[in-house]
mmCIF file of C-alpha atoms and ligand atoms in Angstrom:
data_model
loop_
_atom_site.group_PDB
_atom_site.id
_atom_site.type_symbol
_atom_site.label_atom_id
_atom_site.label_comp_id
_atom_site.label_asym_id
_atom_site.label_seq_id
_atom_site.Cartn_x
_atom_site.Cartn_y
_atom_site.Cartn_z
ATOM 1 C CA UNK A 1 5.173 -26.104 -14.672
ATOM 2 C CA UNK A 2 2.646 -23.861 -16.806
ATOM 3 C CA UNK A 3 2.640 -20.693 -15.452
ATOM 4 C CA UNK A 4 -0.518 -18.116 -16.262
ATOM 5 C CA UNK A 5 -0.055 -14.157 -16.744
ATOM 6 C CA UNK A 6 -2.243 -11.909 -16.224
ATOM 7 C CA UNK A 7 -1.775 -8.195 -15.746
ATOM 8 C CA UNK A 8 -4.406 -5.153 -15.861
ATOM 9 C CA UNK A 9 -1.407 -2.960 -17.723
ATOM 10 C CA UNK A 10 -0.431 -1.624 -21.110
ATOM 11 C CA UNK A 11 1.660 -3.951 -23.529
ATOM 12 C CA UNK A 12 5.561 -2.491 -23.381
ATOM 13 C CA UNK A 13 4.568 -2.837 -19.337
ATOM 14 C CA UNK A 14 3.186 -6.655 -19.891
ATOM 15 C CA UNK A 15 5.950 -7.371 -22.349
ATOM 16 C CA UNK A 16 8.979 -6.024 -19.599
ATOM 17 C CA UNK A 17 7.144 -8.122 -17.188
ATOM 18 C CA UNK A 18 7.098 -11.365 -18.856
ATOM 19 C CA UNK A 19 11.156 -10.754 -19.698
ATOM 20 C CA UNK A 20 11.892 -10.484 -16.094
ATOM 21 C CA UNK A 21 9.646 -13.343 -15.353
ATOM 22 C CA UNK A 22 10.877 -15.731 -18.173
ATOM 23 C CA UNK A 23 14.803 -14.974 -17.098
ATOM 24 C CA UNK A 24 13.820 -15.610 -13.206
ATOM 25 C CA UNK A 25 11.693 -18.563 -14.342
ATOM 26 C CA UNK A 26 13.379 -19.676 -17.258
ATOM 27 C CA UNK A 27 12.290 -23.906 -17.372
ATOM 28 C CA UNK A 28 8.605 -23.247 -16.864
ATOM 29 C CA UNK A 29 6.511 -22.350 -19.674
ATOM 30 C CA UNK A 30 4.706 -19.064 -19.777
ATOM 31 C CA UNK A 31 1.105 -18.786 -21.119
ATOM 32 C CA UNK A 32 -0.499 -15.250 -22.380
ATOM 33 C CA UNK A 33 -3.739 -15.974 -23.352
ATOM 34 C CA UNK A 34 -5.344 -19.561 -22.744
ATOM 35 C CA UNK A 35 -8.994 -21.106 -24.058
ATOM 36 C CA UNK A 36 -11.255 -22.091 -21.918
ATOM 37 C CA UNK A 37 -10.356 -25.516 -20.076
ATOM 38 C CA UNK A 38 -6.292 -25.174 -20.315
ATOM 39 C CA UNK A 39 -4.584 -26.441 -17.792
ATOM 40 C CA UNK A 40 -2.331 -24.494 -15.846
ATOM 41 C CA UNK A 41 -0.245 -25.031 -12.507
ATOM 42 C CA UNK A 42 0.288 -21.268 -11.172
ATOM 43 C CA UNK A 43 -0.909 -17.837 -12.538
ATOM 44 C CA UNK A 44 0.736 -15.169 -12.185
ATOM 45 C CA UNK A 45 -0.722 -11.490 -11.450
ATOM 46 C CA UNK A 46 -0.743 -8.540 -11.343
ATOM 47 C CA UNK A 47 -4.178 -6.651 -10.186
ATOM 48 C CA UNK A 48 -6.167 -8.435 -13.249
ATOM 49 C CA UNK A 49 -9.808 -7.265 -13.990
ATOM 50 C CA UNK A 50 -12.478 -9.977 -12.545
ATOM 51 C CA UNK A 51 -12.155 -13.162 -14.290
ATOM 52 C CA UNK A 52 -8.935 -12.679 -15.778
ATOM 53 C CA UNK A 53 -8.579 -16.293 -14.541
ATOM 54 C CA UNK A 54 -11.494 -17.997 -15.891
ATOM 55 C CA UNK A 55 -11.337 -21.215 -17.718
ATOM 56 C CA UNK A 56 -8.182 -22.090 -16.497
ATOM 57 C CA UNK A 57 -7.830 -25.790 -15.173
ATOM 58 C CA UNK A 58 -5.458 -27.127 -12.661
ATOM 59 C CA UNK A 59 -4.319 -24.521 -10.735
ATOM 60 C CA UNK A 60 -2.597 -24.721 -7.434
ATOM 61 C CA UNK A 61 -1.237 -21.137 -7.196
ATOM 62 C CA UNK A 62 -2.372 -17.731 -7.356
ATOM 63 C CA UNK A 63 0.664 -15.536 -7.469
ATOM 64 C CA UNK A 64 0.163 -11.715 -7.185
ATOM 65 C CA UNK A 65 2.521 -9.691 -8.290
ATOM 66 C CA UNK A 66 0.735 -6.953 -5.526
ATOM 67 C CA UNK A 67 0.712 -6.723 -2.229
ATOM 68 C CA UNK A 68 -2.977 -5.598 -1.756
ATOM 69 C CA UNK A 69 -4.985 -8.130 -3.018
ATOM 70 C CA UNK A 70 -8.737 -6.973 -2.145
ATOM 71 C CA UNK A 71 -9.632 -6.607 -5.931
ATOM 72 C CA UNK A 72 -8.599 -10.128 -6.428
ATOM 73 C CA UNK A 73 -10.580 -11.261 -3.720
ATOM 74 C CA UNK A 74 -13.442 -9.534 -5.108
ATOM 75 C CA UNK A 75 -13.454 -11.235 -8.231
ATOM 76 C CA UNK A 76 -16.212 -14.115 -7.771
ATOM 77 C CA UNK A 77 -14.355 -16.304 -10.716
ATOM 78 C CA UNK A 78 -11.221 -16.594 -8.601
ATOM 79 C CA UNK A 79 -11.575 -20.536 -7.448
ATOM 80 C CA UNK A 80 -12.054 -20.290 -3.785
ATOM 81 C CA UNK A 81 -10.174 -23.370 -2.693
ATOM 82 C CA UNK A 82 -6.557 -22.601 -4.948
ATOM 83 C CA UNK A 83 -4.415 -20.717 -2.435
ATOM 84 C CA UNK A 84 -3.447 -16.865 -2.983
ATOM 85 C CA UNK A 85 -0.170 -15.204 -2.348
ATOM 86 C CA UNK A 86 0.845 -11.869 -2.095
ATOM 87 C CA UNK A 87 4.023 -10.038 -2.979
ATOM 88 C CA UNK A 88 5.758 -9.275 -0.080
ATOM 89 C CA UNK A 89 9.418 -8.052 -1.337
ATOM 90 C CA UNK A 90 11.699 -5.787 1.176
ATOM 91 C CA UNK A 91 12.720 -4.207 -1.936
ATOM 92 C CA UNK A 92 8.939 -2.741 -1.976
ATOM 93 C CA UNK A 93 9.177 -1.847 1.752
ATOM 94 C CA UNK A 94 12.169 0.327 1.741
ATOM 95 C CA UNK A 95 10.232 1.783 -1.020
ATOM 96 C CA UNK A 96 7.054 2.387 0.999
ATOM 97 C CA UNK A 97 9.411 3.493 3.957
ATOM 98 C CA UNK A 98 10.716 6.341 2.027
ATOM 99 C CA UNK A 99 7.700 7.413 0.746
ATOM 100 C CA UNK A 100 6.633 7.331 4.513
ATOM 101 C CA UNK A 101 9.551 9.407 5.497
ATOM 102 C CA UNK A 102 9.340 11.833 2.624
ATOM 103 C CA UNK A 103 5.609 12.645 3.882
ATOM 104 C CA UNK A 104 6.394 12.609 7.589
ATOM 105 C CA UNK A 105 9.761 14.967 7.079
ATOM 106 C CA UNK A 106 7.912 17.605 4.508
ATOM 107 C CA UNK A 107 4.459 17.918 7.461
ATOM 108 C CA UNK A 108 6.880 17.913 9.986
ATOM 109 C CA UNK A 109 9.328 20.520 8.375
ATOM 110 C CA UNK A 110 6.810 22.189 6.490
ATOM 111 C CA UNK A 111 7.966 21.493 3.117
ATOM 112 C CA UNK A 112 4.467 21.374 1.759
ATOM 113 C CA UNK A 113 3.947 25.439 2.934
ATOM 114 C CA UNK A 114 7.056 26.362 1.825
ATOM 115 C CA UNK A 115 6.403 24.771 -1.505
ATOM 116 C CA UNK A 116 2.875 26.464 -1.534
ATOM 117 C CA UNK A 117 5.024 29.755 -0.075
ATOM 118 C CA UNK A 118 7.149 29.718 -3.433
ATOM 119 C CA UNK A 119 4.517 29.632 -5.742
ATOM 120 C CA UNK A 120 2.726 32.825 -3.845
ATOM 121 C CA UNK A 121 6.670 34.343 -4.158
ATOM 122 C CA UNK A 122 6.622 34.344 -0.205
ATOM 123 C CA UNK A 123 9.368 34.838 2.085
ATOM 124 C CA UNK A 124 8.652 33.893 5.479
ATOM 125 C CA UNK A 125 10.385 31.345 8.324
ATOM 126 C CA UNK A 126 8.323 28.817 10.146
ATOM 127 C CA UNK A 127 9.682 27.548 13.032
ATOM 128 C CA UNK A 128 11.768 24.522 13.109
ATOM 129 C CA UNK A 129 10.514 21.641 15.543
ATOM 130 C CA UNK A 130 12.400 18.577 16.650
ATOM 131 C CA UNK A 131 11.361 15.195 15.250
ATOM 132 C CA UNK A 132 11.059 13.822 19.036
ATOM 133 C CA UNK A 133 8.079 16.606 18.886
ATOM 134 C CA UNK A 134 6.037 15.244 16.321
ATOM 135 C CA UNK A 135 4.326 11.795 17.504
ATOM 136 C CA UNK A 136 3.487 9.285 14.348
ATOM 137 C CA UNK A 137 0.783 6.766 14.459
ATOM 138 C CA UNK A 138 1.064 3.764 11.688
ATOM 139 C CA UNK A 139 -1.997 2.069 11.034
ATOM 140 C CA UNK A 140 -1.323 -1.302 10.647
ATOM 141 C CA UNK A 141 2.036 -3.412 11.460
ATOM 142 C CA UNK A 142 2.328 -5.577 8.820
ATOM 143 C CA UNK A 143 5.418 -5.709 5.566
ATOM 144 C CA UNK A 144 4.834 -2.023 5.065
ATOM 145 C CA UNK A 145 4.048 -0.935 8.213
ATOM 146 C CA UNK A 146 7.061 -2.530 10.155
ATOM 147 C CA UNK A 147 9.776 -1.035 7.232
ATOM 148 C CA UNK A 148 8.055 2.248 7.739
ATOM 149 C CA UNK A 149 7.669 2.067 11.877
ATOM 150 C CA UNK A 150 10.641 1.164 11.555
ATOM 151 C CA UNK A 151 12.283 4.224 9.308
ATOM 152 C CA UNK A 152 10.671 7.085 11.423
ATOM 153 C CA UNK A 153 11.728 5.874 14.313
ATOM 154 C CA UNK A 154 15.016 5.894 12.891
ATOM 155 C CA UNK A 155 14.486 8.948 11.927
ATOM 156 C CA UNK A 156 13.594 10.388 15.702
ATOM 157 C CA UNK A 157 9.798 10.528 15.983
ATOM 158 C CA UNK A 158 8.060 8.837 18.587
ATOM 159 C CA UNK A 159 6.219 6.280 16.597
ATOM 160 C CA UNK A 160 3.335 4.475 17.714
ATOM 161 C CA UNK A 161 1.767 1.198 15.150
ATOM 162 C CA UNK A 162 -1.480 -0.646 15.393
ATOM 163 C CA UNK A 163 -2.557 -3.835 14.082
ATOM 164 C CA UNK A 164 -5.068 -6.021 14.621
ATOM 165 C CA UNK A 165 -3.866 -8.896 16.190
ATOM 166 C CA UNK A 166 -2.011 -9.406 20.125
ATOM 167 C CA UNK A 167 1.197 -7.078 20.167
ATOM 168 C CA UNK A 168 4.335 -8.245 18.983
ATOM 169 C CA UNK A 169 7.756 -7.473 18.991
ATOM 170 C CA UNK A 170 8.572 -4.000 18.004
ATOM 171 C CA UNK A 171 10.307 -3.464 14.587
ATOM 172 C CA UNK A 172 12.791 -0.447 15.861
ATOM 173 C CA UNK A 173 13.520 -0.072 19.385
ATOM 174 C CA UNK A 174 11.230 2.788 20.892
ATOM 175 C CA UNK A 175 8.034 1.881 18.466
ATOM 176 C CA UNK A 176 5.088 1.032 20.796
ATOM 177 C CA UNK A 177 2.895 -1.600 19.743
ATOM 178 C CA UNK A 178 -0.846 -1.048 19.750
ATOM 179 C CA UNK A 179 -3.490 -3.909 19.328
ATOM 180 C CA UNK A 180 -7.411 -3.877 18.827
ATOM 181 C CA UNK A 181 -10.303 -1.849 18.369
ATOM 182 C CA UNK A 182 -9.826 -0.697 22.129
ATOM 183 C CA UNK A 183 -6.358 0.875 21.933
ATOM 184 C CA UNK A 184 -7.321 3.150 19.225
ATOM 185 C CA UNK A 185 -8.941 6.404 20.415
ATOM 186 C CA UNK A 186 -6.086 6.959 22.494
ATOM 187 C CA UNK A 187 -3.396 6.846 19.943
ATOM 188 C CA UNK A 188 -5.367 8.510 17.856
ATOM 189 C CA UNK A 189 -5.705 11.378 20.289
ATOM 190 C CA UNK A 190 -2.190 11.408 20.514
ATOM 191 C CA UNK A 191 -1.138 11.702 17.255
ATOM 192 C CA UNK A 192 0.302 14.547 15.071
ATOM 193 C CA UNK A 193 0.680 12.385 12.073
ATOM 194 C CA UNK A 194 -1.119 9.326 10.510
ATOM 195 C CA UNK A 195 0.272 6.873 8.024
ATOM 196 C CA UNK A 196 -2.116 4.430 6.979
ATOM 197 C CA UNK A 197 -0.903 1.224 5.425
ATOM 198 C CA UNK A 198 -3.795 -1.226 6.390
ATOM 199 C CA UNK A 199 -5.170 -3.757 3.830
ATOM 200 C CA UNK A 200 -8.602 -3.192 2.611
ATOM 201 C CA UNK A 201 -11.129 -5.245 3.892
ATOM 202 C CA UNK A 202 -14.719 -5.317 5.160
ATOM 203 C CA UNK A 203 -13.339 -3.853 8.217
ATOM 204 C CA UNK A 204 -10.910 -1.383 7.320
ATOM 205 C CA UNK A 205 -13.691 0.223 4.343
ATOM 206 C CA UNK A 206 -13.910 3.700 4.968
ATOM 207 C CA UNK A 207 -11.614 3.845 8.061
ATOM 208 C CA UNK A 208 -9.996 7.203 7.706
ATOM 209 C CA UNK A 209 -13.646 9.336 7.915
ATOM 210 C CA UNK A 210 -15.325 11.481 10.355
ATOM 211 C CA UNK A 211 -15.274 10.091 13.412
ATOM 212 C CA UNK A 212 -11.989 9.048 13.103
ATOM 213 C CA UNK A 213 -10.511 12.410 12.233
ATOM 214 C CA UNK A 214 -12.461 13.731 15.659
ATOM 215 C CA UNK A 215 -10.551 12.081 17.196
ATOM 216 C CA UNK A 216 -7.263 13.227 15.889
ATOM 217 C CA UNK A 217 -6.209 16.434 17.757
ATOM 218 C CA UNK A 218 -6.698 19.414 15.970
ATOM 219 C CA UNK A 219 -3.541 20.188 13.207
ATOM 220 C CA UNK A 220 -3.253 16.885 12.428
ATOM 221 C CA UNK A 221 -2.059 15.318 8.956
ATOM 222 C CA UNK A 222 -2.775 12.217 7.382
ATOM 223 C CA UNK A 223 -0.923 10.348 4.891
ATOM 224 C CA UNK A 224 -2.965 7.600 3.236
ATOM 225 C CA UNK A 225 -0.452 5.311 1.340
ATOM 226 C CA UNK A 226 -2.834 2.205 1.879
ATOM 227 C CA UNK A 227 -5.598 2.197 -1.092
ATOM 228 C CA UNK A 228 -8.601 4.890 -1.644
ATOM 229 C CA UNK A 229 -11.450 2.693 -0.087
ATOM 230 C CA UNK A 230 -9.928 3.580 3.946
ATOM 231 C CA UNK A 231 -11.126 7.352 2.589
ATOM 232 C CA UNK A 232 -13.817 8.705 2.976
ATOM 233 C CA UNK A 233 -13.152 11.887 0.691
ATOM 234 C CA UNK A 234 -15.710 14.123 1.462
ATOM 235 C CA UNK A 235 -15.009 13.679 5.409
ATOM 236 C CA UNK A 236 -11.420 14.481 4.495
ATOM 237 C CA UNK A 237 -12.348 17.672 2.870
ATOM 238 C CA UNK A 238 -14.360 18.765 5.217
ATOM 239 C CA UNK A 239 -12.294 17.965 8.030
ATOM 240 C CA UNK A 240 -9.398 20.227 5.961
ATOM 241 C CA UNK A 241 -11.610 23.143 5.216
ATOM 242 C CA UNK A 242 -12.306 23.210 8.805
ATOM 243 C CA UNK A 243 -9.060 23.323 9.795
ATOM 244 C CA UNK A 244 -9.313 20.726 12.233
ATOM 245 C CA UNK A 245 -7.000 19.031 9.962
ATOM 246 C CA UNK A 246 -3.891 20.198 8.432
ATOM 247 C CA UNK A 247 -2.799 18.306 5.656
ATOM 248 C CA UNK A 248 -2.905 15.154 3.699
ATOM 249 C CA UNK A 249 -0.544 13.110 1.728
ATOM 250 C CA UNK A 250 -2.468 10.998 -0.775
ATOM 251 C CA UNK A 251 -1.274 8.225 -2.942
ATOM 252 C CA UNK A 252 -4.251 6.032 -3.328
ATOM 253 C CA UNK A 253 -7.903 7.443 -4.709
ATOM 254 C CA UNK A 254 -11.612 5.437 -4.528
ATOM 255 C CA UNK A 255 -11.134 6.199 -8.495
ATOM 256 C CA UNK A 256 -8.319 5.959 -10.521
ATOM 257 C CA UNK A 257 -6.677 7.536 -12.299
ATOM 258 C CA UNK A 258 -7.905 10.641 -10.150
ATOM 259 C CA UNK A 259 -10.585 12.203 -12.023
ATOM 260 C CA UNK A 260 -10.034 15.591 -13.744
ATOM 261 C CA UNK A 261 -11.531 18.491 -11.924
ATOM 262 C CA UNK A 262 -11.511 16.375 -8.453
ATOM 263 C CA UNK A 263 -10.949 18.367 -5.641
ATOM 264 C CA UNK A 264 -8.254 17.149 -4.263
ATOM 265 C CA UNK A 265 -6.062 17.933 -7.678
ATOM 266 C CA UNK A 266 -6.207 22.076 -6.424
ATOM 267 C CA UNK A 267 -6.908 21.435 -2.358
ATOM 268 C CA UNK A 268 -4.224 23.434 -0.601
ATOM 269 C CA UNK A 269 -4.071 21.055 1.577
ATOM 270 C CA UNK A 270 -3.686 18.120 -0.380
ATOM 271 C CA UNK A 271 -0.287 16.545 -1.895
ATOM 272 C CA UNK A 272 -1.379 13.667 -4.497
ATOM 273 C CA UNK A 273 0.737 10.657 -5.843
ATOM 274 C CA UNK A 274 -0.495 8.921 -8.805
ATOM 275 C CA UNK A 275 -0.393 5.544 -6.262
ATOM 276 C CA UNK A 276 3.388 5.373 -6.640
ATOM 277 C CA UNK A 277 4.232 5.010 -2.954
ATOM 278 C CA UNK A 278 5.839 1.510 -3.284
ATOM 279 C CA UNK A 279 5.628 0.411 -6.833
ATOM 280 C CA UNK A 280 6.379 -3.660 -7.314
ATOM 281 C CA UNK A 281 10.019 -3.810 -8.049
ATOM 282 C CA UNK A 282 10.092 -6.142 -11.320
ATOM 283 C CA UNK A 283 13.511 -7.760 -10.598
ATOM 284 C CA UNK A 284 13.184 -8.753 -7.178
ATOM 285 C CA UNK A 285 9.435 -9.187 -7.575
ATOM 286 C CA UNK A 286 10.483 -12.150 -9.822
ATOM 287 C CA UNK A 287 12.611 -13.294 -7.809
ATOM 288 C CA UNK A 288 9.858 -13.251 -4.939
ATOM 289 C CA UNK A 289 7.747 -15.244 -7.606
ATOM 290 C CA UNK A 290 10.617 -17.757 -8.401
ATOM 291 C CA UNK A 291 11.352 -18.560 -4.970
ATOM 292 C CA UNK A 292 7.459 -19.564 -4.828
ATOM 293 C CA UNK A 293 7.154 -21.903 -7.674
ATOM 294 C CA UNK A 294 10.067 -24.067 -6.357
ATOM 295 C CA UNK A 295 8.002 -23.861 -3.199
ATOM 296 C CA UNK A 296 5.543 -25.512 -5.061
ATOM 297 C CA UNK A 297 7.590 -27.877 -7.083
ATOM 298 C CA UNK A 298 8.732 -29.019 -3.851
ATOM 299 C CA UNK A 299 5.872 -29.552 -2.336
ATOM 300 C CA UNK A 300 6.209 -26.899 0.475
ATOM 301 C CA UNK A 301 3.585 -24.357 1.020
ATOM 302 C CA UNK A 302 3.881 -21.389 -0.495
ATOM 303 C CA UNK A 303 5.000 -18.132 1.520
ATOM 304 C CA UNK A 304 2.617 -14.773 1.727
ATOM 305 C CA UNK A 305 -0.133 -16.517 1.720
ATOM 306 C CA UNK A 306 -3.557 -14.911 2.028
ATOM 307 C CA UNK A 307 -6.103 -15.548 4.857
ATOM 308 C CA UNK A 308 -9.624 -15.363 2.447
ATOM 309 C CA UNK A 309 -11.177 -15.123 5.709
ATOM 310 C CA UNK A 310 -9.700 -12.153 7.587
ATOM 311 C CA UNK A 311 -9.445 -10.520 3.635
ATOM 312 C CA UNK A 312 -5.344 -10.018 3.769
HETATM 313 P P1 NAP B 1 0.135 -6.956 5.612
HETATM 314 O O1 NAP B 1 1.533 -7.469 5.781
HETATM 315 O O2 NAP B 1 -0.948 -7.914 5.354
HETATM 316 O O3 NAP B 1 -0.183 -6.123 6.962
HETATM 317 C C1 NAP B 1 -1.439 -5.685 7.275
HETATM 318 C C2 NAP B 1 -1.417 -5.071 8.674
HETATM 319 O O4 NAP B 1 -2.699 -4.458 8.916
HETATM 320 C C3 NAP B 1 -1.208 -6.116 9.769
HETATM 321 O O5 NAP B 1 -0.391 -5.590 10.799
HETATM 322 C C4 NAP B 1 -2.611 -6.356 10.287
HETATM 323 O O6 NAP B 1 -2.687 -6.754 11.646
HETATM 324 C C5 NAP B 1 -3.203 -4.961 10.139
HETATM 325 N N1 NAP B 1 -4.662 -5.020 10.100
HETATM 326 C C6 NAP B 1 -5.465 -5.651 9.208
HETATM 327 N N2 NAP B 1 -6.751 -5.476 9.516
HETATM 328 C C7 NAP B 1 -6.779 -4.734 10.640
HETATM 329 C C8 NAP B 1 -7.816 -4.224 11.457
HETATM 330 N N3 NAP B 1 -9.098 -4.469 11.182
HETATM 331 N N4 NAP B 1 -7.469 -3.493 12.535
HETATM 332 C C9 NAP B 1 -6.167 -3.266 12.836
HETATM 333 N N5 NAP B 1 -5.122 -3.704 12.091
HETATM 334 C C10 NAP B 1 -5.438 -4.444 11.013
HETATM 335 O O7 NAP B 1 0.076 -5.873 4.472
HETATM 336 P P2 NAP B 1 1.270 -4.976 3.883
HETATM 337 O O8 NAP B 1 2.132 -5.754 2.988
HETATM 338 O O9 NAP B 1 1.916 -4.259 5.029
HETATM 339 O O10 NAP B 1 0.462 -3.950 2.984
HETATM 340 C C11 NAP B 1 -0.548 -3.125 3.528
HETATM 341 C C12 NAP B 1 -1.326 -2.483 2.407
HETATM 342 O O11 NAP B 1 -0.536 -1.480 1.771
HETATM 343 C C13 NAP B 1 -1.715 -3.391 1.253
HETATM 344 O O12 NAP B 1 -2.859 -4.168 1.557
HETATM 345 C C14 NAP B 1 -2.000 -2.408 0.146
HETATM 346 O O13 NAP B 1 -3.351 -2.013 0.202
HETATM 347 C C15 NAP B 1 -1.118 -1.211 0.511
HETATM 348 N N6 NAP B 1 -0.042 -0.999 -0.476
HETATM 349 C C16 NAP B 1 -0.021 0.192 -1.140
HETATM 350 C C17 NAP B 1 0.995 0.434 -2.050
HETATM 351 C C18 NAP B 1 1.093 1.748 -2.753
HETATM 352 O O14 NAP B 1 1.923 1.896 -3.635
HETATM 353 N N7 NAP B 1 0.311 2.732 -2.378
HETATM 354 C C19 NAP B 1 1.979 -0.542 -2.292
HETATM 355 C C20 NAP B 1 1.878 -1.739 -1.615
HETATM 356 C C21 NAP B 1 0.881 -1.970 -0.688
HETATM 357 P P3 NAP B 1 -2.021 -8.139 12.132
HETATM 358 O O15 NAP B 1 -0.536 -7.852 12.153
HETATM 359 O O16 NAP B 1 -2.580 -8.333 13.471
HETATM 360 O O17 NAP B 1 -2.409 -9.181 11.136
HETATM 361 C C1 GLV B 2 0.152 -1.634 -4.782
HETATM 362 O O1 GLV B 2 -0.651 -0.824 -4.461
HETATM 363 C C2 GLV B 2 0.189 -2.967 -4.265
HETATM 364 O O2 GLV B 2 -0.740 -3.371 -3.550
HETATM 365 O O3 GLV B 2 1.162 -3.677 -4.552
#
């Protein structure tokens, strides 16, 4: 098969890629650059600007290297009727489940004041609560949320997830299983920690904002690990500099790279992540990929596949 790359990164990045793609792929041939009206059977990608793809004839994949694909579906040259798959790699779920736990264990320990403690040269013991104490609320259920459900739970919090569809089956015994619009205000309200991992879509835009937070009971901390469009910033700061909320753990900004002089660089308040909270794990990513194409060559459907309508 002809196999299409396309990447939005630099080219030692683009050039590691396609060596870890070539030796997991190695009897396909892989295309760079195209004209318009080349064929190709699958492209591969990772978060390419709009129309990255156009001109290309034949295909009958879209690969993503990612596992959010909303900027994908955004682009209006992506054909409509070729299918779109996302990565979905447990290798990039324990990764997002660390991240997870590294954000839950520092607000729950209070890692983040004693960090701010050392750089004001201050000495000074907070108390130490149990994990049972401090009750987690994942936003969404899905390949990150389960792994990271999953983890804290492990780890001894009570752990509550919500997704959109009918509950399922819990992914660590304990976690309870929220569903629907309806079942939200009340795990919110009984929450001392939220981890968002939803996908972005029409209906998830701007989630994590005012009257949301109200609902949260005061001291709260959110963790957004999810992408900057569930944020509404300036409801985040405000909700911080009223103390209503305590902290927040932020990997993923409306702009990025996060702009100099943005507030949230200096916010007390505020840890930021340059969006490194599960990065795609080139190795078993390309393995992910590989196990696709033969999908295809065999004329099975391909796995991860997108749902254009619901947006994830
Ligand atoms: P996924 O498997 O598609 O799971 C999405 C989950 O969100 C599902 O449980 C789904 O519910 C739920 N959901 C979707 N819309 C909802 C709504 N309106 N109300 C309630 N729940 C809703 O996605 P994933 O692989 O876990 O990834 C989640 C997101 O993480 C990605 O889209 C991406 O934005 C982000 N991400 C970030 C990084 C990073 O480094 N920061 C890395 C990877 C991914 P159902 O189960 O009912 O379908
Ligand atoms: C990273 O943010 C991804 O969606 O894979």
């Amino acid at each position: 098969m002809r196999i299409a790359f396309a990447a939005s990164v630099g080219p030692d990045e683009r050039a590691e890629w396609l060596q870890v793609l070539r030796a997991a792929c190695p009897h396909h041939e892989w295309l760079e650059h195209w004209h318009p009206g080349q064929a190709a059977d699958v492209a591969v990608v990772a978060n390419p600007p709009p129309g990255a793809l156009q001109g290309l004839r034949g295909l009958r994949l879209v690969q993503s290297l990612w596992a959010g694909v909303e900027r994908l579906l955004q682009d209006p040259t992506l054909p409509a009727e070729v299918p779109l798959a996302r990565m979905v790699d447990p290798a990039m779920n324990a990764a997002m489940a660390e991240t997870a736990a590294w954000a839950v264990l520092s607000l729950h320990r209070g890692f983040f004041d004693y960090a701010r403690q050392q750089r004001e040269a201050c000495w000074r013991q907070r108390p130490q609560r149990r994990a049972g104490t401090v009750p987690v609320l994942v936003l969404g259920l899905g390949a990150m949320g389960r792994a990271v459900a999953g983890r804290l739970a492990a780890l001894g919090y009570p752990v509550s997830a919500w997704r959109r569809g009918a509950a399922a089956d819990a992914p660590w015994p304990g976690v309870q299983v929220l569903h629907g619009a309806a079942a939200l205000p009340a795990a919110l309200g009984g929450a001392e920690v939220l981890v968002n991992l939803l996908p972005l879509t029409a209906d998830t835009r701007g989630i994590l904002g005012a009257p949301l937070f109200a609902q949260l009971p005061r001291g709260a901390s959110v963790v957004n690990l999810a992408r900057g469009g569930h944020l509404v910033e300036p409801d985040l700061l405000a909700a911080l500099d009223a103390g209503h909320l305590r902290h927040a753990v932020l990997d993923v900004f409306a702009t990025e790279p996060l702009p100099p002089g943005h507030p949230f660089w200096t916010h007390p308040c505020v840890t930021v992540l340059p969006h490194v909270a599960a990065l795609t794990d080139a190795r078993s990513a390309a393995g992910v990929v590989a196990a696709n194409l033969g999908r295809l060559e065999r004329g099975e459907p391909p796995l991860h596949l997108v749902d254009r309508g619901r947006g994830y």
